[in-house]
Every structure is written in structure tokens, then in C-alpha cells.
mmCIF file of C-alpha atoms in Angstrom:
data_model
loop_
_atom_site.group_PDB
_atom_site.id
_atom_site.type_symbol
_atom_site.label_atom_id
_atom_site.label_comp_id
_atom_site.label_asym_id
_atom_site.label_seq_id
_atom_site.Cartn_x
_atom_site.Cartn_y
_atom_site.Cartn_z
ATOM 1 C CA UNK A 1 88.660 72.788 105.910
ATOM 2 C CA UNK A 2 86.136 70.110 105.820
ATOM 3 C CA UNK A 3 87.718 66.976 106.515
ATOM 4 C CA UNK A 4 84.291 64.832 106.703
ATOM 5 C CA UNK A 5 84.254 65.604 102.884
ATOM 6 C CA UNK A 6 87.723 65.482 102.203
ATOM 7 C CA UNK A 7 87.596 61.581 103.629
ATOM 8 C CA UNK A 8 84.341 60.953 101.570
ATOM 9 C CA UNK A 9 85.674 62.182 98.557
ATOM 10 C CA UNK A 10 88.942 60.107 99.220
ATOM 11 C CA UNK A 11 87.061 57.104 99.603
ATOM 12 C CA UNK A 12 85.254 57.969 96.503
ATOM 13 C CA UNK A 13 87.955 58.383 94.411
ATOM 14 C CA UNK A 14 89.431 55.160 95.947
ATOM 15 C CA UNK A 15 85.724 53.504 95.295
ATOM 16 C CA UNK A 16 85.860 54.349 92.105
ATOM 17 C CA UNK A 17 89.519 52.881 91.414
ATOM 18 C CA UNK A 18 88.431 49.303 93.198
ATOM 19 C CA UNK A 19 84.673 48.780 91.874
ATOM 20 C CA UNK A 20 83.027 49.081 95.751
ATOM 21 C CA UNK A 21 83.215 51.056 98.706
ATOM 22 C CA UNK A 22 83.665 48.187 101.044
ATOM 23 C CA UNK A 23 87.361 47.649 99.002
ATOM 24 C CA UNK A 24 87.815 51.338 99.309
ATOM 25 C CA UNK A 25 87.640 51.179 102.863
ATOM 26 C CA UNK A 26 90.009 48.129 103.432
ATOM 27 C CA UNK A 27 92.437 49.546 100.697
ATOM 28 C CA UNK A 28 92.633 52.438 102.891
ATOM 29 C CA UNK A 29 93.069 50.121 106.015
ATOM 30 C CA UNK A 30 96.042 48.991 103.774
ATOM 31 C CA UNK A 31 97.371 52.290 103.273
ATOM 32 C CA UNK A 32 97.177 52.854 107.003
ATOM 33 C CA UNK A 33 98.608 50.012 108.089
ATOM 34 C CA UNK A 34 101.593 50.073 105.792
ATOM 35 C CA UNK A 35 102.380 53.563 107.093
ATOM 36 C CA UNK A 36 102.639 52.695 110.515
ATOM 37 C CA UNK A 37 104.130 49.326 109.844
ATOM 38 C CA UNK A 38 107.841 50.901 110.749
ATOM 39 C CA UNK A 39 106.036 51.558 114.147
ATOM 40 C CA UNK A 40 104.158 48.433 114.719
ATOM 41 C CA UNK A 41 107.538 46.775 114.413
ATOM 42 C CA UNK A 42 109.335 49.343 116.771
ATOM 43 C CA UNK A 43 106.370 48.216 118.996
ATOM 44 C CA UNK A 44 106.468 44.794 118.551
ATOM 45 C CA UNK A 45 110.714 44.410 119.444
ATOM 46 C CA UNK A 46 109.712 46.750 122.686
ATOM 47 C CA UNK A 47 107.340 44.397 123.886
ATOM 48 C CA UNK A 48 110.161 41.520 122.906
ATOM 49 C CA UNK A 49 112.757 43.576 124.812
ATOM 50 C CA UNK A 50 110.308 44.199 127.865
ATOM 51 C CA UNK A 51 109.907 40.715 128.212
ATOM 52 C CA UNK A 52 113.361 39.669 128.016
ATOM 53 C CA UNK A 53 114.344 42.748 130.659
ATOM 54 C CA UNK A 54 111.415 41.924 133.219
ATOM 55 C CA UNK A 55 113.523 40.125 135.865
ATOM 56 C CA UNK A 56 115.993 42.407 136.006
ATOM 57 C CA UNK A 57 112.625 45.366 136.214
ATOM 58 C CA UNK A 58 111.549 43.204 139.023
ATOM 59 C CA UNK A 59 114.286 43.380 140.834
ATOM 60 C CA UNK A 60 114.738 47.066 140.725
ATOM 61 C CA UNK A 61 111.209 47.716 141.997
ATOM 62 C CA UNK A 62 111.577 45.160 145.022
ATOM 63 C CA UNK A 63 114.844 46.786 145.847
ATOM 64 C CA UNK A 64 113.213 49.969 146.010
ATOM 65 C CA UNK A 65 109.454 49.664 146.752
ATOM 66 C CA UNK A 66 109.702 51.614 149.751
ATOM 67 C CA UNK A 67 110.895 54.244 148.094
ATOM 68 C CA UNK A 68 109.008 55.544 145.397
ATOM 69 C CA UNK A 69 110.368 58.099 143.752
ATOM 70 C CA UNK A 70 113.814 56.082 143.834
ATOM 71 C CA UNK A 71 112.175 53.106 141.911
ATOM 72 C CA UNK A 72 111.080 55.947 139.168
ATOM 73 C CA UNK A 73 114.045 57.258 139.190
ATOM 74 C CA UNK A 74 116.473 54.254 138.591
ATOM 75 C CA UNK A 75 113.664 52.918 136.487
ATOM 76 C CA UNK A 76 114.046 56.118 133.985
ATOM 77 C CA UNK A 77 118.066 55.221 133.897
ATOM 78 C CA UNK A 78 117.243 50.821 133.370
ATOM 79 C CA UNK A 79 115.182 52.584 130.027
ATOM 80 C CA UNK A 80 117.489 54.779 129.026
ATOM 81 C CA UNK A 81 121.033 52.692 129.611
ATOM 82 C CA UNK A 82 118.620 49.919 127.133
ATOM 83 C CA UNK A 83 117.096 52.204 124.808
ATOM 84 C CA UNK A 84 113.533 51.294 125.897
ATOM 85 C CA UNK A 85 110.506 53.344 125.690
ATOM 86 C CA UNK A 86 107.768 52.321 128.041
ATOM 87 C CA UNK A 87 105.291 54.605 125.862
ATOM 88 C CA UNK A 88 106.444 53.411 122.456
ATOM 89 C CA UNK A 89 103.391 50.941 121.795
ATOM 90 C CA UNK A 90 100.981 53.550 122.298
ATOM 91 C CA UNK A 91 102.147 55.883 119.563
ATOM 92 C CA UNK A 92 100.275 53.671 116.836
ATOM 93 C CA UNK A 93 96.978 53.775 118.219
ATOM 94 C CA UNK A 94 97.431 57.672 118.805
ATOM 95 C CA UNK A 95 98.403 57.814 115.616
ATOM 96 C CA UNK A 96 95.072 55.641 114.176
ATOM 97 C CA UNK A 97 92.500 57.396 116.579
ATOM 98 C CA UNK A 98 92.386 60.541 114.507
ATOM 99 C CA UNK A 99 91.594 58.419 111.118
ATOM 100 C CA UNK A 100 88.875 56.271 112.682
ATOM 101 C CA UNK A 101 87.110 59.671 114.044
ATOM 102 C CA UNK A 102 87.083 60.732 110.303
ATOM 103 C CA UNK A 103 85.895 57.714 109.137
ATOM 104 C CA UNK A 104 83.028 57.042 111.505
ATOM 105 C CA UNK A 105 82.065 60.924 110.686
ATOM 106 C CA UNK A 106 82.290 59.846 107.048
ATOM 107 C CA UNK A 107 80.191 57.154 107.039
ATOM 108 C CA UNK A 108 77.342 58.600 109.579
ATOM 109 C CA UNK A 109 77.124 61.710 107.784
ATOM 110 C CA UNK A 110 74.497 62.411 105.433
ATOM 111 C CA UNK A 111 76.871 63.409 102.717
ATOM 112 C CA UNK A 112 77.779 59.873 102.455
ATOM 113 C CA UNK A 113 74.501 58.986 101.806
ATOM 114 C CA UNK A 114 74.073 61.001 99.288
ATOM 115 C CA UNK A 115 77.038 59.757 97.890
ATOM 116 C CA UNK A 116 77.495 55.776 98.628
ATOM 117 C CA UNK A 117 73.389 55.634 98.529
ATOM 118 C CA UNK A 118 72.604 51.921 99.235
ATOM 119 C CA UNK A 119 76.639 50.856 99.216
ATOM 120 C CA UNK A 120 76.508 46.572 99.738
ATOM 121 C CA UNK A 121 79.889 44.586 100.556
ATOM 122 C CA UNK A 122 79.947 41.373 100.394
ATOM 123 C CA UNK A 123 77.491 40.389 103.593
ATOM 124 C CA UNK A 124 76.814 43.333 104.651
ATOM 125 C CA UNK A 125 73.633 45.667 103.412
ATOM 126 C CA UNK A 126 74.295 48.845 103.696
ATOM 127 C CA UNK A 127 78.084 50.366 104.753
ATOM 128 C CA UNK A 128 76.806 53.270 106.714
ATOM 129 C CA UNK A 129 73.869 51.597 108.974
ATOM 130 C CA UNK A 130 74.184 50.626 112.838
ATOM 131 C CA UNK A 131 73.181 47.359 114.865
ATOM 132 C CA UNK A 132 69.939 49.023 115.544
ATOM 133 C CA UNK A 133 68.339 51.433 112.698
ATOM 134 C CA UNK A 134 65.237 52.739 111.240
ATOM 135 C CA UNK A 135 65.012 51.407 107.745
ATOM 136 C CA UNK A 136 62.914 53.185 105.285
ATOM 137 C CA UNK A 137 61.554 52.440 101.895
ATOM 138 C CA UNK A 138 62.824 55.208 99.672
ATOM 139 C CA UNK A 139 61.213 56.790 96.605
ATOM 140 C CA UNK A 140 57.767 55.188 97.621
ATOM 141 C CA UNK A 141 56.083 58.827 98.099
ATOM 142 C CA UNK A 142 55.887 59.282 102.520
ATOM 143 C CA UNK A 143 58.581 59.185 104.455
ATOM 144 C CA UNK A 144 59.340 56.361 107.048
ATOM 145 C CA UNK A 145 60.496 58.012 110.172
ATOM 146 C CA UNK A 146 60.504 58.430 114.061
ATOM 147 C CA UNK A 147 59.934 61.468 116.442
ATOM 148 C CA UNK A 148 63.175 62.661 116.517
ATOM 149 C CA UNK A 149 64.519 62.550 112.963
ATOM 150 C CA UNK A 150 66.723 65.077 111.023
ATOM 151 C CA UNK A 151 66.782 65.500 107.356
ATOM 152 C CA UNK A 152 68.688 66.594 104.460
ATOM 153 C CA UNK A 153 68.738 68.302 101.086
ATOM 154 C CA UNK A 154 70.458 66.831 98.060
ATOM 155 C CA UNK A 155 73.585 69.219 97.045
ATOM 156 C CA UNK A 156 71.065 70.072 93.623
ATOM 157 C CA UNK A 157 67.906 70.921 92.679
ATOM 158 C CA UNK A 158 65.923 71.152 89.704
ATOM 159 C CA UNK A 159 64.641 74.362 88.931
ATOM 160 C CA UNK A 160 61.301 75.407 87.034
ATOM 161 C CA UNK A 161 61.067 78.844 86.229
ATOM 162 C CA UNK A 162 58.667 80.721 83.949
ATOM 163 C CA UNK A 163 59.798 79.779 80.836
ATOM 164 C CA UNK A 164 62.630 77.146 81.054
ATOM 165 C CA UNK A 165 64.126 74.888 83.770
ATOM 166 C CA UNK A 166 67.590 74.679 85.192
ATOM 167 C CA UNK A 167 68.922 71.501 86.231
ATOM 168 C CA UNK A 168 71.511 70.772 88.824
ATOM 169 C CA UNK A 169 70.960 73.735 90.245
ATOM 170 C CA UNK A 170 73.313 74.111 93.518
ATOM 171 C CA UNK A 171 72.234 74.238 97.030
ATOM 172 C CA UNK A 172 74.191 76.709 99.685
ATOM 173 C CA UNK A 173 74.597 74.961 102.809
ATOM 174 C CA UNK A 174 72.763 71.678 102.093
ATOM 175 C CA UNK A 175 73.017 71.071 105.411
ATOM 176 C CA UNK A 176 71.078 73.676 107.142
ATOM 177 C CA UNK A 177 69.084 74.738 103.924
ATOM 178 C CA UNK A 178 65.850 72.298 104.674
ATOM 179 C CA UNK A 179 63.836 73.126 108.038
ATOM 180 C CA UNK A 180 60.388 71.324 109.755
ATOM 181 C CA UNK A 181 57.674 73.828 110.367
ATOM 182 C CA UNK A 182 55.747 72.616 113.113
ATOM 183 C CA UNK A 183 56.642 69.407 115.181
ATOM 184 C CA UNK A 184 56.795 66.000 113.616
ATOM 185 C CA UNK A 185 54.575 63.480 114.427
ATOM 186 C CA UNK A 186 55.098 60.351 112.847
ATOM 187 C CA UNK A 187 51.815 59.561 110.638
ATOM 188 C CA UNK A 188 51.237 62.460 109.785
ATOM 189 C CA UNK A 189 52.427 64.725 106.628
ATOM 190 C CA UNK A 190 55.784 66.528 108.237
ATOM 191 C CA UNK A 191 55.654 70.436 106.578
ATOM 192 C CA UNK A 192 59.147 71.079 104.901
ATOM 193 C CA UNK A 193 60.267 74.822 103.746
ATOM 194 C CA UNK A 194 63.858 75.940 101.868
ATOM 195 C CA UNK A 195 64.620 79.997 101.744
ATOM 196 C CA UNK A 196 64.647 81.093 97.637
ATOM 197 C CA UNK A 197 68.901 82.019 99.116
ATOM 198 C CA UNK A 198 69.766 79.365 99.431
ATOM 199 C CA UNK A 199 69.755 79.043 95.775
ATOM 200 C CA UNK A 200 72.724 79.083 94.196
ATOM 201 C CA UNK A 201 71.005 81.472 91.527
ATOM 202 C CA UNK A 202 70.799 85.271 89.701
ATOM 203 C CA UNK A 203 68.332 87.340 91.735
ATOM 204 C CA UNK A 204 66.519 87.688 88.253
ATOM 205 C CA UNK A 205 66.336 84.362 88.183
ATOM 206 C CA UNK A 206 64.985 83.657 91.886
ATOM 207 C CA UNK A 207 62.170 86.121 91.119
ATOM 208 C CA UNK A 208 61.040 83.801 88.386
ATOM 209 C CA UNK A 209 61.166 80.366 90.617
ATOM 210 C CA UNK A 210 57.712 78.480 89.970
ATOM 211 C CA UNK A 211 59.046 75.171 91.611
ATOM 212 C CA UNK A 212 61.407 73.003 92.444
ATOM 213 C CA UNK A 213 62.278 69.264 93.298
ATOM 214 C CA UNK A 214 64.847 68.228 95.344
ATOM 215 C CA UNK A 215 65.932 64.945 97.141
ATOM 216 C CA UNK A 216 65.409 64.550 100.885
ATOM 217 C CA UNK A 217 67.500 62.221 102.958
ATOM 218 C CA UNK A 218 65.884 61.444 106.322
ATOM 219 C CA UNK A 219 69.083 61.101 108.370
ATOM 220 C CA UNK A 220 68.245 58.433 110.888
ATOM 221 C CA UNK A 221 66.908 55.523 108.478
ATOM 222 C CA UNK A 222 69.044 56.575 105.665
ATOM 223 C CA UNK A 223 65.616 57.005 103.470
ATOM 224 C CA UNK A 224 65.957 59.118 100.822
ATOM 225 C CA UNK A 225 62.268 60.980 98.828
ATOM 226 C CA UNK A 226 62.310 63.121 95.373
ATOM 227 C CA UNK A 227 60.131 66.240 96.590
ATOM 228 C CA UNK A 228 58.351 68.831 94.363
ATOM 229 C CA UNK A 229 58.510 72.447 96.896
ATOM 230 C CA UNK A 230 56.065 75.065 95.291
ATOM 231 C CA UNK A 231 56.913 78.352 95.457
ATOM 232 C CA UNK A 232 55.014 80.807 98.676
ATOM 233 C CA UNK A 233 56.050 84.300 98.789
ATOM 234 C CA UNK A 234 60.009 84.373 99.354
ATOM 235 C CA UNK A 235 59.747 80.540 100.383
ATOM 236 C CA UNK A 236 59.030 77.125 98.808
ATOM 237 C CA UNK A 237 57.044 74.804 100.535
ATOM 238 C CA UNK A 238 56.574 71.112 100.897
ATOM 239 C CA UNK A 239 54.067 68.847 102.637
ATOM 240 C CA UNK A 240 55.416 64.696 102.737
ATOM 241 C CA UNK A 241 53.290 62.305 104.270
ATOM 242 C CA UNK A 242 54.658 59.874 106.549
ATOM 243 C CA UNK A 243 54.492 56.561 108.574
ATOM 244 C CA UNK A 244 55.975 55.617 111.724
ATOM 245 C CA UNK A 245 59.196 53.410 111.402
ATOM 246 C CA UNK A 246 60.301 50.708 114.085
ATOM 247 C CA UNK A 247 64.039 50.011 114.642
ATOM 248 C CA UNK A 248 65.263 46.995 112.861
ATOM 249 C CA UNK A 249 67.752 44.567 114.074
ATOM 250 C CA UNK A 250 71.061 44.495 111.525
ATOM 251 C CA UNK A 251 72.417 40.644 111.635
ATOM 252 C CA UNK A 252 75.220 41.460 109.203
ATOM 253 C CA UNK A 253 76.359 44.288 111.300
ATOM 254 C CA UNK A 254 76.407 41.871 114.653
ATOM 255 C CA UNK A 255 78.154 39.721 112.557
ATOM 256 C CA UNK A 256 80.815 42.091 111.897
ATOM 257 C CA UNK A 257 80.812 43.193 115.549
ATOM 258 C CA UNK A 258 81.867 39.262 116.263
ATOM 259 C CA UNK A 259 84.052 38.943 113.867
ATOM 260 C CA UNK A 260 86.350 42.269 115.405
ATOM 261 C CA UNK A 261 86.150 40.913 118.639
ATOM 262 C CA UNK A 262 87.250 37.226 117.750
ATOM 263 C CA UNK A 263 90.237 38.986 115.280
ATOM 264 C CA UNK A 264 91.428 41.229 118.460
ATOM 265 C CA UNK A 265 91.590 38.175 120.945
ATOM 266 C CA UNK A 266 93.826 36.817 118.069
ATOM 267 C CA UNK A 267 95.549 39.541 117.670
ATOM 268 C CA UNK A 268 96.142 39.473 121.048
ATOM 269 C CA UNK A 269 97.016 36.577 121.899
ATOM 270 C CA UNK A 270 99.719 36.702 119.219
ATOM 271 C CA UNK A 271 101.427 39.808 120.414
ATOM 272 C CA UNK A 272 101.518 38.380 123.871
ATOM 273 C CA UNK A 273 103.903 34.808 122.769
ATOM 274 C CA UNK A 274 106.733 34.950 124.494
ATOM 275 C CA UNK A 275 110.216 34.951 123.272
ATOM 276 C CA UNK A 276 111.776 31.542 123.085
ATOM 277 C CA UNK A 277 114.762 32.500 124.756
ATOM 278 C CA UNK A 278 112.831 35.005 127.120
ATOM 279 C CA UNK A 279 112.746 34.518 130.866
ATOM 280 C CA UNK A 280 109.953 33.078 132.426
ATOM 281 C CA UNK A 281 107.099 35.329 132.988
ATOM 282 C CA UNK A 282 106.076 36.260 136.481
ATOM 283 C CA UNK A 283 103.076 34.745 137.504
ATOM 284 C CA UNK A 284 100.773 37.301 138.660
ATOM 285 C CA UNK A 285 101.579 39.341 135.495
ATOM 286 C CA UNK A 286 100.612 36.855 133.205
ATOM 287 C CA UNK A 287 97.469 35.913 135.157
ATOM 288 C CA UNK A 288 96.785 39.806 134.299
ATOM 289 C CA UNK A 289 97.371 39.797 130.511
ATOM 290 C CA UNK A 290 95.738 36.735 129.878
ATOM 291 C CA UNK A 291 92.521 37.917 131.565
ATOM 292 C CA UNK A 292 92.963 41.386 129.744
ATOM 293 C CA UNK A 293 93.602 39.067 126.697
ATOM 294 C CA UNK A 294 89.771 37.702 127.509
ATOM 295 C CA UNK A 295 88.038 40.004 128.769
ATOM 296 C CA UNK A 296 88.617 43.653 126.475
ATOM 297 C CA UNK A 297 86.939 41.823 123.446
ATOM 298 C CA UNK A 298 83.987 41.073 125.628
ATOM 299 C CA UNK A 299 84.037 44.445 126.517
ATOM 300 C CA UNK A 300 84.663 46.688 123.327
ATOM 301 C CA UNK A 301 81.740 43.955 121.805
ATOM 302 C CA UNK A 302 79.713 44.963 124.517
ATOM 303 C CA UNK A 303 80.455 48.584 123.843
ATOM 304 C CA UNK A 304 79.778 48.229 119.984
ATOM 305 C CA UNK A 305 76.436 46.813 120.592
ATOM 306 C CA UNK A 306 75.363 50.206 123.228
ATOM 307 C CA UNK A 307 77.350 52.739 120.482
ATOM 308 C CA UNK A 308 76.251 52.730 117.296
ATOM 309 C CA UNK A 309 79.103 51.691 115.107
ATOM 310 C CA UNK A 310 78.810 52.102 111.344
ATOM 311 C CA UNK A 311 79.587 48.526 109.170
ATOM 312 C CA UNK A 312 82.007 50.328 106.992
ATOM 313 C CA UNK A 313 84.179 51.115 110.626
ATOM 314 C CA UNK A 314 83.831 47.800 111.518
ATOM 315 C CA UNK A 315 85.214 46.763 108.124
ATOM 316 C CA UNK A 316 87.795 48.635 108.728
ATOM 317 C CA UNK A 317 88.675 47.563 111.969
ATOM 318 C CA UNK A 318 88.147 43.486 111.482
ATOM 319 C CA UNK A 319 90.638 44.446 108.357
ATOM 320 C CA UNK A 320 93.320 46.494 110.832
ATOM 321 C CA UNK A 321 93.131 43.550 113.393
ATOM 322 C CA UNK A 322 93.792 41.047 110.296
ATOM 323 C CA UNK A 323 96.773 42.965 109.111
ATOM 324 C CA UNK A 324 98.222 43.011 112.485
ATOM 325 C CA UNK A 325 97.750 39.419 113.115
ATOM 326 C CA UNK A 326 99.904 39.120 109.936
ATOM 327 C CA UNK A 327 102.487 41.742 110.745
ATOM 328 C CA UNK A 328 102.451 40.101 113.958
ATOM 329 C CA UNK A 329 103.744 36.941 112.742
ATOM 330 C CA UNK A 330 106.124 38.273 110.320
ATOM 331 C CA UNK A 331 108.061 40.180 112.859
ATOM 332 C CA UNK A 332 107.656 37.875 115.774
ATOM 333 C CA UNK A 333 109.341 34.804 113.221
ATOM 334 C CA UNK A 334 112.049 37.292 112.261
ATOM 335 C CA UNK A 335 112.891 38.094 115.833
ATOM 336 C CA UNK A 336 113.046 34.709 116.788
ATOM 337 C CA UNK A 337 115.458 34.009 114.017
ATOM 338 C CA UNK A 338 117.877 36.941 114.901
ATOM 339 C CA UNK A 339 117.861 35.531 118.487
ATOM 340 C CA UNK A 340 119.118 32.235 117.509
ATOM 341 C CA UNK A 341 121.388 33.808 115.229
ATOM 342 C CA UNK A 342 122.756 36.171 118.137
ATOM 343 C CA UNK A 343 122.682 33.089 120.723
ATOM 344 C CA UNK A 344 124.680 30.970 118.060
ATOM 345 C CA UNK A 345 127.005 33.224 117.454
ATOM 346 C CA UNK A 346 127.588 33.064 121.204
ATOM 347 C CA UNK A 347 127.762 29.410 121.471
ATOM 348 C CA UNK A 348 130.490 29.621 118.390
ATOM 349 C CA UNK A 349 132.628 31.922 120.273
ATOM 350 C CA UNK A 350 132.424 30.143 123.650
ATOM 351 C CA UNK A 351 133.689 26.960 121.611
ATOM 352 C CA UNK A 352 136.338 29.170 120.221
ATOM 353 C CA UNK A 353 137.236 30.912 123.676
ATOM 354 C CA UNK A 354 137.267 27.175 124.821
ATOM 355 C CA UNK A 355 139.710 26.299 122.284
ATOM 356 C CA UNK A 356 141.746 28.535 122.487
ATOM 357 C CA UNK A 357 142.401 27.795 126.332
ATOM 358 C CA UNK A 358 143.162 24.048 125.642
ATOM 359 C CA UNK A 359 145.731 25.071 122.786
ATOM 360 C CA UNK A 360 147.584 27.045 125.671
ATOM 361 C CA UNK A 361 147.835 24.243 128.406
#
């Protein structure tokens, strides 16, 4: 099962429901998020719970620092007695992992160019470019690439045979159907060839092949050229000219870049408020998580600009981040109202316990 093309298709279908494939991709952010909402919450009361239960952690590993395996020990028992699970927050993002693999496959694969084409949201150009890319003029006649470009066939071709031609004629394994003879040089015409099998086609019918044109998709700078391969022997046969592309500086995708890493210090930040009626945190642990809280932006913006990122990923991530700053303050608000509720009710039976002492004497 192909699930590159399962998710483009998805998102397709989803495009095609919301007018763009920048909504499709934050309407599936939605979906996501709403799914693992249940656990995002479970999450969020651990983290309330492990902040209200840190003395009392403290305390168990001084008592029993010098003894490791102890400390684990009693540790396992201070969860269990309280319900806590220490590895609870990380099912979400194990959970997520898998569906932003597909969707950065998605978008740098060249069947989503062929599908999307030039697909514009908002600020941003082009869903499926990088920081840094080639960009290439398409349907101009050469091809705009560097030395170490791949290429693709359309999933069609027209066909001209003898007497009549065939249109939207399949293509077997679009992927590996188109190969370079020779090496490429950029500047200078790059020599294409496609096998008459991998025709979707009669054998009658590939004996009669004159021609053919096809669309080629240069990978790399997301260029795509209509090309008319002539027929040699049991091969057809293209030459393209070409010109030698530079890498080009994407602003909207930097911008986007910025924009997850200011969203996940939020995000952040707002996870990490402390309870109201929680203990005071120990100082060298909140020294830590505020300079995590800092610093792992920095550093997955640093790794975004080194990895090339696609924008529609980064779309979906900003839109994750914003959905979780929401949740965020949904559940932290609700929590903080069931605490006063539990800490009045309390207060109402202290009173009562009171009370009922002075009605005795």
C-alpha cells in the first residue's frame, strides 16, 4: 500500500471540499488535533498532578539517593498508589510523528506536484518548496536545473500512432519510467529516453507508436516541460535544452519557520503555568524548564533552516502549535475551576466539622 498517495489523494479530496490546499492541510491539522484532544487533556492534568505531587517526589528521591534502585522502586509505587504515568505526555507526539512523516513525503514527492502544481496559500508561494530551492520557469521550452537533479514523467501521455492518437494514455511506473542517457551538465541539452513498456498499451498498438508527448517534472525546482519523445527502435527519445539554475532564497517559507518557533515558545510557556494552588516549584527545576522553554525553539528553527522543511509542514505545524495553545487554555481554566471547587468544598466542610464541635460543648 502506498501511503504517500493515499495522503495526497486525501488532501485532494479535502482540497477539493475547502477551495485550497493550504485549508486542506490545516483542516486535517483539525482532524488530528481533535482526535488526540482526549489525550492532550490526559496530558495536560498529568503535568497538573506532577506539579502538585513534586514535594512529596522530592522527598522520596532525597530519602533514597543513595540507593538507586530503591528510589525506582518506591518511585514506581508513589505512581501507581496516584494513578500517574510519567510517560503519558509522550503518547501524543508518538502518536503525531507517523502523520507528519506522511505529510512531509506528500508534499516533497513529485506526485504532489503533479497534482497541487503551483498550490499558493495565503503568503506563501508554493506549498511544497523549501527555504532554499531551485526555481524554474516551466513550459518556457529548456529546463532550469542543477547537476544533480531527478525528474519525472506525468502519470499520461499522448499518443500518436499511424493513423489516430490516443490521449491520456497511462504510464506504468511513472516513477522509474523516464531515464538520463549520458551525464547532465547544466547548459547543455540533457538526453531523455522512456521504454515503448512502459506504455500502458496493446502490443498492436505499441508497434504503431510514431510519437509521443509527455510532461516532465524536474524534481528539485519543481519545474515542470511538455516534451514531444520520437520514436527509435523499441525506445522514444528526447533531447531538452537546459540552463543552469541558482538556489533562491524563500522569504515566505522563513517566515513560516518564525512563526512555528514563536507559536511553540507560546505553547510552551502555557503548558508550563503553574497550578494556583500548586506547591512552589523547586528552584533548580524551574531554572531548567524555563531555559528548555527558550532555547528548543531556537533550536528546532535552527534545525528547519539546515533541513529542508516543506511550507505546507510548516502550515501544519504553526496550525498544531495554535490549536494547542487553545486547548491549552481551555483545560488549564477548567482545572483551575475544579480546584477551587474541590478546595471549597473543603473549606465548607471544615466550617461544618467546626460547627458541629461548638454545638457539642
Amino acid at each position: 500500500m502506498d501511503f504517500t498517495t493515499l495522503t495526497i489523494e486525501f488532501l485532494s479530496k479535502l482540497a477539493s471540499l475547502v477551495g485550497s490546499y493550504g485549508w486542506a492541510i490545516i483542516v486535517l491539522t483539525i482532524i488530528v488535533r481533535l482526535f488526540l484532544w482526549p489525550l492532550n487533556v490526559s496530558q495536560q492534568r498529568s503535568m497538573r498532578m506532577m506539579q502538585t505531587l513534586q514535594p512529596k517526589l522530592k522527598a522520596i528521591q532525597d530519602r533514597y539517593k543513595s540507593n538507586p534502585q530503591v528510589m525506582q522502586q518506591k518511585l514506581m509505587e508513589f505512581y501507581k498508589e496516584h494513578k500517574f504515568n510519567p510517560m503519558g505526555g509522550c503518547m501524543p507526539l508518538l502518536i503525531q510523528m507517523p502523520i507528519f512523516i506522511l505529510l512531509y513525503s506528500a508534499l516533497m514527492s513529485p506526485q504532489f506536484i503533479q497534482t497541487a502544481g503551483d498550490a499558493p496559500f495565503l503568503f506563501v508561494n508554493r506549498l511544497d518548496t523549501t527555504l532554499r530551492a531551485s526555481a524554474g520557469i516551466s513550459n518556457d521550452g529548456q529546463l532550469g536545473v542543477s547537476q544533480y537533479d531527478r525528474f519525472i514523467v506525468g502519470k499520461t501521455a499522448i499518443v500518436y500512432l499511424k493513423d489516430e492518437v490516443l490521449e491520456n494514455v497511462k504510464i506504468t511506473k511513472p516513477n522509474q519510467a523516464l531515464e538520463i542517457q549520458g551525464e547532465l551538465t547544466p547548459g547543455e541539452p540533457i538526453d531523455f529516453k522512456i521504454s515503448l513498456d512502459n506504455l500502458n498499451l496493446k502490443f498492436s498498438q505499441l508497434q504503431n507508436i510514431q510519437k509521443i508527448d509527455v510532461t516532465i517534472t524536474d524534481i528539485n525546482t519543481k519545474e515542470t516541460e511538455k516534451v514531444t519523445f520520437n520514436r527509435q527502435g523499441e525506445i522514444l527519445t528526447a533531447s531538452v535544452p537546459t540552463i543552469e539554475v541558482q538556489q533562491t532564497f524563500h522569504i515566505d517559507v522563513l517566515l513560516l519557520i518564525v512563526l512555528f518557533g514563536i507559536t511553540m515558545y507560546i505553547s510552551q510557556k502555557v503548558m508550563m503555568a503553574t497550578s494556583k494552588t500548586a506547591q512552589p516549584q523547586d528552584p533548580t527545576q524551574a531554572a531548567i524548564q524555563k531555559s528548555m522553554g527558550t532555547f528548543m525553539p531556537i533550536m528546532i528553527i535552527a534545525t528547519f533552516v539546515i533541513i529542508p522543511i516543506p511550507a505546507g509542514v510548516l502550515l501544519y505545524l504553526v496550525t498544531s502549535n495554535l490549536i494547542q495553545i487553545l486547548q491549552t487554555v481551555i483545560v488549564n481554566k477548567q482545572m483551575d475551576i475544579e480546584e477551587a471547587q474541590k478546595k471549597q468544598l473543603v473549606t465548607d466542610a471544615d466550617l461544618n466539622n467546626a460547627k458541629k464541635i461548638d454545638n457539642k460543648e
